[in-house]
Each structure stands twice: as C-alpha cells, then as structure tokens.
PDB file of C-alpha atoms in Angstrom:
ATOM      1  CA  MET J1133       0.954 -12.866 -18.041  1.00 57.00           C
ATOM      2  CA  ASP J1134      -0.500 -10.720 -20.805  1.00 62.00           C
ATOM      3  CA  ALA J1135      -0.091  -7.169 -19.603  1.00 75.00           C
ATOM      4  CA  GLN J1136      -2.570  -5.392 -21.828  1.00 86.00           C
ATOM      5  CA  ALA J1137      -5.771  -5.440 -19.771  1.00 90.00           C
ATOM      6  CA  LEU J1138      -3.926  -4.353 -16.688  1.00 94.00           C
ATOM      7  CA  LEU J1139      -1.842  -1.699 -18.422  1.00 94.00           C
ATOM      8  CA  GLU J1140      -5.011  -0.143 -19.799  1.00 94.00           C
ATOM      9  CA  ALA J1141      -6.672  -0.093 -16.391  1.00 96.00           C
ATOM     10  CA  VAL J1142      -3.813   1.618 -14.562  1.00 98.00           C
ATOM     11  CA  ARG J1143      -4.031   5.336 -13.940  1.00 97.00           C
ATOM     12  CA  PHE J1144      -0.423   6.448 -13.690  1.00 97.00           C
ATOM     13  CA  ASN J1145       0.203   9.673 -11.784  1.00 95.00           C
ATOM     14  CA  GLU J1146       1.619  12.907 -13.203  1.00 92.00           C
ATOM     15  CA  GLN J1147       5.139  11.421 -12.964  1.00 95.00           C
ATOM     16  CA  GLY J1148       3.992   8.374 -14.924  1.00 97.00           C
ATOM     17  CA  LEU J1149       4.217   6.171 -11.835  1.00 98.00           C
ATOM     18  CA  VAL J1150       1.898   3.909  -9.881  1.00 98.00           C
ATOM     19  CA  PRO J1151       2.488   2.704  -6.315  1.00 98.00           C
ATOM     20  CA  ALA J1152       2.869  -1.061  -6.035  1.00 98.00           C
ATOM     21  CA  ILE J1153       2.347  -2.919  -2.783  1.00 98.00           C
ATOM     22  CA  ALA J1154       4.252  -6.178  -2.341  1.00 98.00           C
ATOM     23  CA  GLN J1155       2.399  -8.488   0.015  1.00 98.00           C
ATOM     24  CA  ASP J1156       3.652 -11.885   1.140  1.00 98.00           C
ATOM     25  CA  ALA J1157       1.405 -14.345  -0.702  1.00 98.00           C
ATOM     26  CA  GLU J1158       1.570 -16.840   2.155  1.00 96.00           C
ATOM     27  CA  THR J1159       1.282 -14.751   5.296  1.00 96.00           C
ATOM     28  CA  GLY J1160      -0.421 -11.560   4.094  1.00 97.00           C
ATOM     29  CA  GLU J1161       2.410  -9.475   5.561  1.00 97.00           C
ATOM     30  CA  ILE J1162       3.007  -6.227   3.685  1.00 98.00           C
ATOM     31  CA  LEU J1163       6.635  -6.274   2.661  1.00 98.00           C
ATOM     32  CA  MET J1164       7.146  -2.936   0.926  1.00 98.00           C
ATOM     33  CA  VAL J1165       5.682  -0.254  -1.293  1.00 98.00           C
ATOM     34  CA  ALA J1166       7.571   1.158  -4.258  1.00 98.00           C
ATOM     35  CA  TYR J1167       6.712   2.595  -7.654  1.00 98.00           C
ATOM     36  CA  MET J1168       6.471   1.247 -11.188  1.00 98.00           C
ATOM     37  CA  ASN J1169       6.259   3.038 -14.494  1.00 98.00           C
ATOM     38  CA  LYS J1170       4.621   1.535 -17.561  1.00 97.00           C
ATOM     39  CA  ASP J1171       7.821  -0.168 -18.706  1.00 97.00           C
ATOM     40  CA  THR J1172       8.755  -1.724 -15.377  1.00 98.00           C
ATOM     41  CA  LEU J1173       5.148  -2.832 -14.865  1.00 97.00           C
ATOM     42  CA  ARG J1174       5.259  -4.545 -18.240  1.00 96.00           C
ATOM     43  CA  GLN J1175       8.619  -6.077 -17.354  1.00 97.00           C
ATOM     44  CA  THR J1176       7.230  -7.299 -14.029  1.00 97.00           C
ATOM     45  CA  LEU J1177       4.327  -9.006 -15.776  1.00 96.00           C
ATOM     46  CA  GLU J1178       6.520 -10.515 -18.466  1.00 95.00           C
ATOM     47  CA  THR J1179       9.249 -11.815 -16.173  1.00 97.00           C
ATOM     48  CA  GLY J1180       7.169 -12.601 -13.084  1.00 97.00           C
ATOM     49  CA  ARG J1181       9.813 -10.813 -11.032  1.00 98.00           C
ATOM     50  CA  MET J1182       9.031  -7.572  -9.231  1.00 98.00           C
ATOM     51  CA  THR J1183      10.657  -4.712 -11.112  1.00 98.00           C
ATOM     52  CA  TYR J1184      10.236  -1.189  -9.818  1.00 98.00           C
ATOM     53  CA  TRP J1185      11.255   2.270 -10.955  1.00 98.00           C
ATOM     54  CA  SER J1186      13.678   3.763  -8.467  1.00 97.00           C
ATOM     55  CA  ARG J1187      12.694   7.380  -7.932  1.00 95.00           C
ATOM     56  CA  SER J1188      15.924   8.181  -6.069  1.00 94.00           C
ATOM     57  CA  ARG J1189      18.248   6.609  -8.620  1.00 95.00           C
ATOM     58  CA  GLN J1190      15.958   7.238 -11.622  1.00 97.00           C
ATOM     59  CA  GLU J1191      16.563   3.761 -12.986  1.00 97.00           C
ATOM     60  CA  VAL J1192      14.993   0.350 -13.467  1.00 98.00           C
ATOM     61  CA  TRP J1193      15.155  -1.564 -10.214  1.00 97.00           C
ATOM     62  CA  VAL J1194      14.894  -5.321 -10.476  1.00 98.00           C
ATOM     63  CA  LYS J1195      14.198  -6.109  -6.855  1.00 97.00           C
ATOM     64  CA  GLY J1196      16.904  -8.343  -5.428  1.00 95.00           C
ATOM     65  CA  ALA J1197      19.359  -7.856  -8.297  1.00 94.00           C
ATOM     66  CA  THR J1198      22.017  -6.822  -5.762  1.00 89.00           C
ATOM     67  CA  SER J1199      20.888  -8.571  -2.601  1.00 89.00           C
ATOM     68  CA  GLY J1200      19.490 -11.758  -4.137  1.00 93.00           C
ATOM     69  CA  HIS J1201      16.241 -11.034  -2.300  1.00 95.00           C
ATOM     70  CA  THR J1202      14.013 -11.263  -5.351  1.00 97.00           C
ATOM     71  CA  GLN J1203      10.221 -11.233  -5.337  1.00 98.00           C
ATOM     72  CA  GLU J1204       8.257 -13.649  -7.517  1.00 98.00           C
ATOM     73  CA  VAL J1205       4.787 -12.533  -8.580  1.00 98.00           C
ATOM     74  CA  ARG J1206       1.982 -14.851  -7.505  1.00 98.00           C
ATOM     75  CA  GLU J1207      -1.058 -12.635  -8.088  1.00 98.00           C
ATOM     76  CA  VAL J1208      -1.739  -9.127  -9.403  1.00 98.00           C
ATOM     77  CA  ARG J1209      -4.606  -6.932  -8.251  1.00 98.00           C
ATOM     78  CA  ILE J1210      -5.674  -3.382  -8.997  1.00 98.00           C
ATOM     79  CA  ASP J1211      -7.832  -1.128  -6.892  1.00 98.00           C
ATOM     80  CA  CYS J1212     -11.223   0.343  -7.777  1.00 97.00           C
ATOM     81  CA  ASP J1213      -9.908   3.571  -9.257  1.00 96.00           C
ATOM     82  CA  GLY J1214      -6.849   1.994 -10.867  1.00 97.00           C
ATOM     83  CA  ASP J1215      -4.198   4.054  -9.126  1.00 97.00           C
ATOM     84  CA  VAL J1216      -2.650   1.425  -6.836  1.00 98.00           C
ATOM     85  CA  LEU J1217      -1.408  -2.078  -7.642  1.00 98.00           C
ATOM     86  CA  LEU J1218      -1.210  -4.987  -5.236  1.00 98.00           C
ATOM     87  CA  PHE J1219       1.180  -7.826  -5.928  1.00 98.00           C
ATOM     88  CA  LYS J1220       1.100 -11.011  -3.887  1.00 98.00           C
ATOM     89  CA  VAL J1221       4.643 -12.306  -4.007  1.00 98.00           C
ATOM     90  CA  LYS J1222       7.011 -14.983  -2.855  1.00 98.00           C
ATOM     91  CA  GLN J1223       9.865 -13.169  -1.099  1.00 97.00           C
ATOM     92  CA  ASN J1224      13.167 -14.925  -1.672  1.00 96.00           C
ATOM     93  CA  GLY J1225      16.142 -14.586   0.681  1.00 93.00           C
ATOM     94  CA  GLY J1226      14.038 -13.761   3.703  1.00 89.00           C
ATOM     95  CA  ALA J1227      13.846  -9.992   3.527  1.00 93.00           C
ATOM     96  CA  ALA J1228      12.398  -7.179   1.440  1.00 95.00           C
ATOM     97  CA  CYS J1229      13.963  -4.199   3.217  1.00 95.00           C
ATOM     98  CA  HIS J1230      17.420  -2.812   2.597  1.00 92.00           C
ATOM     99  CA  THR J1231      17.751  -2.384   6.381  1.00 93.00           C
ATOM    100  CA  GLY J1232      17.760  -6.164   6.752  1.00 94.00           C
ATOM    101  CA  HIS J1233      14.208  -6.407   8.025  1.00 96.00           C
ATOM    102  CA  ARG J1234      11.750  -8.762   6.410  1.00 96.00           C
ATOM    103  CA  SER J1235       9.278  -5.913   5.891  1.00 97.00           C
ATOM    104  CA  CYS J1236       9.967  -2.228   5.352  1.00 98.00           C
ATOM    105  CA  PHE J1237       7.162  -1.594   7.853  1.00 98.00           C
ATOM    106  CA  TYR J1238       9.200  -2.749  10.849  1.00 97.00           C
ATOM    107  CA  ARG J1239       8.522   0.336  12.988  1.00 97.00           C
ATOM    108  CA  LYS J1240       5.274   0.783  14.842  1.00 96.00           C
ATOM    109  CA  LEU J1241       3.803   3.442  17.046  1.00 96.00           C
ATOM    110  CA  GLU J1242       3.604   2.573  20.737  1.00 93.00           C
ATOM    111  CA  GLY J1243       2.214   5.397  22.820  1.00 89.00           C
ATOM    112  CA  ASP J1244       4.359   8.362  21.844  1.00 86.00           C
ATOM    113  CA  ARG J1245       7.299   6.369  20.475  1.00 92.00           C
ATOM    114  CA  LEU J1246       8.203   4.542  17.285  1.00 94.00           C
ATOM    115  CA  VAL J1247       9.573   1.129  18.230  1.00 95.00           C
ATOM    116  CA  GLU J1248      11.160  -1.620  16.196  1.00 95.00           C
ATOM    117  CA  ALA J1249       8.467  -4.274  16.019  1.00 93.00           C
ATOM    118  CA  ASP J1250      10.528  -6.872  14.174  1.00 89.00           C
ATOM    119  CA  ALA J1251      14.227  -7.751  14.340  1.00 90.00           C
ATOM    120  CA  PRO J1252      16.380  -7.711  11.186  1.00 92.00           C
ATOM    121  CA  VAL J1253      16.927 -11.024   9.435  1.00 90.00           C
ATOM    122  CA  PHE J1254      20.174 -10.087   7.722  1.00 87.00           C
ATOM    123  CA  ASP J1255      23.080  -7.682   8.106  1.00 88.00           C
ATOM    124  CA  PRO J1256      22.946  -5.083   5.320  1.00 88.00           C
ATOM    125  CA  ALA J1257      26.712  -4.498   5.611  1.00 86.00           C
ATOM    126  CA  GLN J1258      27.297  -8.088   4.528  1.00 84.00           C
ATOM    127  CA  VAL J1259      24.709  -8.173   1.752  1.00 78.00           C
ATOM    128  CA  TYR J1260      25.435  -4.853   0.104  1.00 75.00           C
ATOM    129  CA  ARG J1261      29.227  -4.795   0.514  1.00 69.00           C
ATOM    130  CA  LYS J1262      31.139  -4.035  -2.633  1.00 52.00           C
TER     131      LYS J1262
ATOM    132  CA  MET Z 758      -2.065   7.910  20.612  1.00 57.00           C
ATOM    133  CA  ASP Z 759       0.483  10.687  20.810  1.00 62.00           C
ATOM    134  CA  ALA Z 760       1.121  11.691  17.239  1.00 75.00           C
ATOM    135  CA  GLN Z 761       4.408  13.535  17.574  1.00 86.00           C
ATOM    136  CA  ALA Z 762       6.994  10.801  16.974  1.00 89.00           C
ATOM    137  CA  LEU Z 763       5.102   9.563  13.964  1.00 94.00           C
ATOM    138  CA  LEU Z 764       4.378  13.005  12.538  1.00 94.00           C
ATOM    139  CA  GLU Z 765       8.079  13.813  12.694  1.00 94.00           C
ATOM    140  CA  ALA Z 766       9.028  10.583  10.926  1.00 96.00           C
ATOM    141  CA  VAL Z 767       6.646  11.001   7.992  1.00 98.00           C
ATOM    142  CA  ARG Z 768       8.004  12.363   4.742  1.00 97.00           C
ATOM    143  CA  PHE Z 769       5.003  13.953   3.081  1.00 97.00           C
ATOM    144  CA  ASN Z 770       5.184  14.296  -0.703  1.00 95.00           C
ATOM    145  CA  GLU Z 771       5.244  17.563  -2.642  1.00 92.00           C
ATOM    146  CA  GLN Z 772       1.441  17.803  -2.248  1.00 95.00           C
ATOM    147  CA  GLY Z 773       1.796  17.399   1.517  1.00 97.00           C
ATOM    148  CA  LEU Z 774       0.290  13.915   1.391  1.00 98.00           C
ATOM    149  CA  VAL Z 775       1.318  10.428   2.426  1.00 98.00           C
ATOM    150  CA  PRO Z 776      -0.264   7.199   1.155  1.00 98.00           C
ATOM    151  CA  ALA Z 777      -1.946   5.183   3.896  1.00 98.00           C
ATOM    152  CA  ILE Z 778      -2.665   1.481   3.538  1.00 98.00           C
ATOM    153  CA  ALA Z 779      -5.617   0.111   5.495  1.00 98.00           C
ATOM    154  CA  GLN Z 780      -5.110  -3.564   6.252  1.00 98.00           C
ATOM    155  CA  ASP Z 781      -7.626  -5.767   8.037  1.00 98.00           C
ATOM    156  CA  ALA Z 782      -6.054  -6.339  11.470  1.00 98.00           C
ATOM    157  CA  GLU Z 783      -7.583  -9.813  11.699  1.00 96.00           C
ATOM    158  CA  THR Z 784      -7.138 -11.324   8.257  1.00 96.00           C
ATOM    159  CA  GLY Z 785      -4.278  -9.306   6.753  1.00 97.00           C
ATOM    160  CA  GLU Z 786      -6.437  -8.429   3.749  1.00 97.00           C
ATOM    161  CA  ILE Z 787      -5.549  -5.092   2.206  1.00 98.00           C
ATOM    162  CA  LEU Z 788      -8.724  -3.068   2.202  1.00 98.00           C
ATOM    163  CA  MET Z 789      -7.767   0.194   0.515  1.00 98.00           C
ATOM    164  CA  VAL Z 790      -5.102   2.820  -0.033  1.00 98.00           C
ATOM    165  CA  ALA Z 791      -5.839   6.521   0.261  1.00 98.00           C
ATOM    166  CA  TYR Z 792      -3.965   9.645   1.299  1.00 98.00           C
ATOM    167  CA  MET Z 793      -3.569  11.645   4.486  1.00 98.00           C
ATOM    168  CA  ASN Z 794      -2.171  15.103   5.053  1.00 98.00           C
ATOM    169  CA  LYS Z 795      -0.646  16.192   8.340  1.00 97.00           C
ATOM    170  CA  ASP Z 796      -3.969  17.311   9.780  1.00 97.00           C
ATOM    171  CA  THR Z 797      -5.946  14.194   8.881  1.00 98.00           C
ATOM    172  CA  LEU Z 798      -3.090  11.993  10.093  1.00 97.00           C
ATOM    173  CA  ARG Z 799      -3.172  13.822  13.416  1.00 96.00           C
ATOM    174  CA  GLN Z 800      -6.963  13.495  13.493  1.00 97.00           C
ATOM    175  CA  THR Z 801      -6.679   9.759  12.750  1.00 97.00           C
ATOM    176  CA  LEU Z 802      -4.266   9.278  15.643  1.00 96.00           C
ATOM    177  CA  GLU Z 803      -6.332  11.380  18.017  1.00 95.00           C
ATOM    178  CA  THR Z 804      -9.706   9.834  17.213  1.00 97.00           C
ATOM    179  CA  GLY Z 805      -8.587   6.283  16.370  1.00 97.00           C
ATOM    180  CA  ARG Z 806     -10.789   6.476  13.288  1.00 98.00           C
ATOM    181  CA  MET Z 807      -9.274   6.446   9.802  1.00 98.00           C
ATOM    182  CA  THR Z 808      -9.468   9.961   8.383  1.00 98.00           C
ATOM    183  CA  TYR Z 809      -8.119  10.603   4.916  1.00 98.00           C
ATOM    184  CA  TRP Z 810      -7.681  13.625   2.686  1.00 98.00           C
ATOM    185  CA  SER Z 811      -9.860  13.259  -0.389  1.00 97.00           C
ATOM    186  CA  ARG Z 812      -7.803  14.357  -3.380  1.00 95.00           C
ATOM    187  CA  SER Z 813     -10.844  14.398  -5.680  1.00 94.00           C
ATOM    188  CA  ARG Z 814     -13.088  16.387  -3.339  1.00 95.00           C
ATOM    189  CA  GLN Z 815     -10.231  18.288  -1.655  1.00 97.00           C
ATOM    190  CA  GLU Z 816     -11.720  17.790   1.761  1.00 97.00           C
ATOM    191  CA  VAL Z 817     -11.348  15.893   5.010  1.00 98.00           C
ATOM    192  CA  TRP Z 818     -12.715  12.394   4.568  1.00 97.00           C
ATOM    193  CA  VAL Z 819     -13.711  10.593   7.735  1.00 98.00           C
ATOM    194  CA  LYS Z 820     -13.972   7.100   6.341  1.00 97.00           C
ATOM    195  CA  GLY Z 821     -17.485   5.746   6.782  1.00 95.00           C
ATOM    196  CA  ALA Z 822     -19.074   9.093   7.652  1.00 94.00           C
ATOM    197  CA  THR Z 823     -21.626   8.522   4.872  1.00 89.00           C
ATOM    198  CA  SER Z 824     -21.733   4.742   4.594  1.00 89.00           C
ATOM    199  CA  GLY Z 825     -21.263   3.852   8.246  1.00 93.00           C
ATOM    200  CA  HIS Z 826     -18.343   1.667   7.183  1.00 95.00           C
ATOM    201  CA  THR Z 827     -15.829   3.205   9.540  1.00 97.00           C
ATOM    202  CA  GLN Z 828     -12.327   1.918  10.198  1.00 98.00           C
ATOM    203  CA  GLU Z 829     -10.945   1.735  13.733  1.00 98.00           C
ATOM    204  CA  VAL Z 830      -7.168   1.952  14.088  1.00 98.00           C
ATOM    205  CA  ARG Z 831      -5.569  -1.049  15.779  1.00 98.00           C
ATOM    206  CA  GLU Z 832      -1.896  -0.483  14.911  1.00 98.00           C
ATOM    207  CA  VAL Z 833       0.158   2.122  13.063  1.00 98.00           C
ATOM    208  CA  ARG Z 834       3.352   1.362  11.157  1.00 98.00           C
ATOM    209  CA  ILE Z 835       5.677   3.407   8.984  1.00 98.00           C
ATOM    210  CA  ASP Z 836       8.080   2.164   6.345  1.00 98.00           C
ATOM    211  CA  CYS Z 837      11.866   2.473   6.313  1.00 97.00           C
ATOM    212  CA  ASP Z 838      12.008   5.744   4.408  1.00 96.00           C
ATOM    213  CA  GLY Z 839       8.928   7.244   6.044  1.00 97.00           C
ATOM    214  CA  ASP Z 840       6.864   7.838   2.928  1.00 97.00           C
ATOM    215  CA  VAL Z 841       4.135   5.210   3.382  1.00 98.00           C
ATOM    216  CA  LEU Z 842       1.941   4.468   6.401  1.00 98.00           C
ATOM    217  CA  LEU Z 843       0.341   1.148   7.239  1.00 98.00           C
ATOM    218  CA  PHE Z 844      -2.708   1.042   9.465  1.00 98.00           C
ATOM    219  CA  LYS Z 845      -4.074  -2.211  10.778  1.00 98.00           C
ATOM    220  CA  VAL Z 846      -7.772  -1.582  11.238  1.00 98.00           C
ATOM    221  CA  LYS Z 847     -11.082  -3.040  12.236  1.00 98.00           C
ATOM    222  CA  GLN Z 848     -13.394  -2.520   9.270  1.00 97.00           C
ATOM    223  CA  ASN Z 849     -16.941  -1.863  10.395  1.00 96.00           C
ATOM    224  CA  GLY Z 850     -19.975  -2.532   8.216  1.00 93.00           C
ATOM    225  CA  GLY Z 851     -18.293  -5.198   6.159  1.00 89.00           C
ATOM    226  CA  ALA Z 852     -16.803  -3.188   3.318  1.00 93.00           C
ATOM    227  CA  ALA Z 853     -14.145  -0.588   2.612  1.00 95.00           C
ATOM    228  CA  CYS Z 854     -14.888   0.063  -1.058  1.00 95.00           C
ATOM    229  CA  HIS Z 855     -17.507   2.456  -2.394  1.00 93.00           C
ATOM    230  CA  THR Z 856     -18.331  -0.211  -5.024  1.00 93.00           C
ATOM    231  CA  GLY Z 857     -19.707  -2.438  -2.280  1.00 94.00           C
ATOM    232  CA  HIS Z 858     -16.720  -4.773  -2.210  1.00 96.00           C
ATOM    233  CA  ARG Z 859     -14.957  -5.549   1.036  1.00 96.00           C
ATOM    234  CA  SER Z 860     -11.620  -4.517  -0.474  1.00 97.00           C
ATOM    235  CA  CYS Z 861     -10.909  -1.962  -3.174  1.00 98.00           C
ATOM    236  CA  PHE Z 862      -8.546  -4.563  -4.646  1.00 98.00           C
ATOM    237  CA  TYR Z 863     -11.367  -6.819  -5.865  1.00 97.00           C
ATOM    238  CA  ARG Z 864     -10.053  -7.161  -9.446  1.00 97.00           C
ATOM    239  CA  LYS Z 865      -7.216  -9.485 -10.307  1.00 96.00           C
ATOM    240  CA  LEU Z 866      -5.364 -10.367 -13.449  1.00 96.00           C
ATOM    241  CA  GLU Z 867      -6.136 -13.781 -14.906  1.00 93.00           C
ATOM    242  CA  GLY Z 868      -4.238 -14.426 -18.108  1.00 89.00           C
ATOM    243  CA  ASP Z 869      -5.053 -11.412 -20.237  1.00 86.00           C
ATOM    244  CA  ARG Z 870      -8.200 -10.366 -18.379  1.00 92.00           C
ATOM    245  CA  LEU Z 871      -9.103  -8.481 -15.231  1.00 94.00           C
ATOM    246  CA  VAL Z 872     -11.683 -10.509 -13.342  1.00 95.00           C
ATOM    247  CA  GLU Z 873     -13.730  -9.772 -10.255  1.00 95.00           C
ATOM    248  CA  ALA Z 874     -12.106 -11.921  -7.594  1.00 93.00           C
ATOM    249  CA  ASP Z 875     -14.569 -11.110  -4.823  1.00 89.00           C
ATOM    250  CA  ALA Z 876     -18.311 -10.433  -4.853  1.00 90.00           C
ATOM    251  CA  PRO Z 877     -19.727  -7.196  -3.420  1.00 92.00           C
ATOM    252  CA  VAL Z 878     -21.032  -7.325   0.123  1.00 90.00           C
ATOM    253  CA  PHE Z 879     -23.420  -4.389  -0.173  1.00 87.00           C
ATOM    254  CA  ASP Z 880     -25.348  -2.469  -2.812  1.00 88.00           C
ATOM    255  CA  PRO Z 881     -23.864   1.020  -3.194  1.00 88.00           C
ATOM    256  CA  ALA Z 882     -27.186   2.366  -4.512  1.00 86.00           C
ATOM    257  CA  GLN Z 883     -28.752   1.565  -1.130  1.00 84.00           C
ATOM    258  CA  VAL Z 884     -25.906   2.829   1.034  1.00 78.00           C
ATOM    259  CA  TYR Z 885     -25.149   6.073  -0.751  1.00 76.00           C
ATOM    260  CA  ARG Z 886     -28.713   7.077  -1.707  1.00 69.00           C
ATOM    261  CA  LYS Z 887     -29.628  10.591  -0.797  1.00 52.00           C
TER     262      LYS Z 887
END
C-alpha cells in the first residue's frame, strides 16, 4: 500500500501518535486499540503487518513478534476528522490480548460489576515465558 | 447501570479523558470514536444515552441532541489496561457522522488514494441548519 495519501490525512496528537483500532475483518469483533506514530504507521502499510508504538516501552511494537499472534492488514480506514485509524485485520494465533483473551475488550459491565465476558484462548505464562 | 465498578477501572489520560468507541450492536460496524470524561461517562451510564466530552467545544456533548441521531447504550466493555471503552449501541436516525455518513470511518485506503467507501445517508445542510 502506498502510504502517502493516508499519512497526509492523519492528524497525529501532541505526542505524535494516533489511536489505531484493530477489528477482526471476518467477524467485526474489536480486538484491541493501540497507538501508532508516523514511522510505525508507514511500516504497517509497507509490511501489511500491524506495527504499533508502545507507549509504555517507548519502542516499535510489531504485534505478535513475541507471541506469534500477528495481525495482517486487510483494510485501512480513517475517520472524518483524521484522528483515529481503523484497521480490519486477520488475527493470527487466535488472540490479540496479552492476557490470553481473543479481544482486549473481554470485560463487560453487568449491573454494578465488571465480568469476564469471554474466556481466554491461551495461557500467557506459556506464550510469554523466557 | 451502576457506574462505580467501571468508573474505578477506567484509567483516564492526562486530560482526564478516555476514548470511547461506539459500535453498532447489531452489525458490528464501528460508528465513531470520541472522548468521555468522568462526568460524561457517569451520565452515559445513568441515562443509557451516549454522552461525550467535546474537546473542540469544551462542553458536554449529548450525541444526537442537535441532529436527533442519538445512540442508546446496549453493552459496555473496557479493555485490558482500562484506557479505552467500547460501547455497543443502537444508532438512531441512521447516521453517527456529522458528514451525513452512517460511520465516521467512511474513507478507506485503496492503493495510493483515500476513497469514500460508503455514501452519506443524510444531508448535513438539512439536519444542522439553524
């Protein structure tokens, strides 16, 4: 994908970041939200593999580099004011979340409690062991 | 909905805001992303109607107050690290975007161009006229 038109349309925030939603291209399930800077956005478009900027580690984060749970870009969208990106992706390895859940949004509000709406699909201790 | 468990789990950013994704509860389509502060999140949970904090106008933004295109909350989710909210909603009036499109994410990347993937469903000049 040629990144130029998209890169020009993005309004990065004061930290030079834009939130990126990863949505399952097949099911419509929202898998996760993380951030990209200009370089990792360009890298994502060039490689077709979701590549974020880790705010906690302050480093390039090729999704799935450790876990094998990579995300392949199927479609790229931008919102009306250019400050959020939406990527429809193919999620490899079954899960997007480091907790082992398919989606990071596995907790939902029921009455006055947060409950686990979906069970984990892998054991993080096995995947992230050194 | 009792807001307390959710309010305690949210990690608001340095501006006191949290991004909120509105997803069509029926189709899974992502309609828009905007921000909530603690008060508008509480108001959203109490009223069941999506209520954002407008960063540009610096005011409470009851979605659809002007256009009639309100959003009714069907389900509330929070991500693993508590810094993004996902609301599954019923979109009234056919459109979430002030441009007249159903979704704010109506532009997609095709090759080196951004193209309009979906046609508008209303004429903003009619809806927002004074």
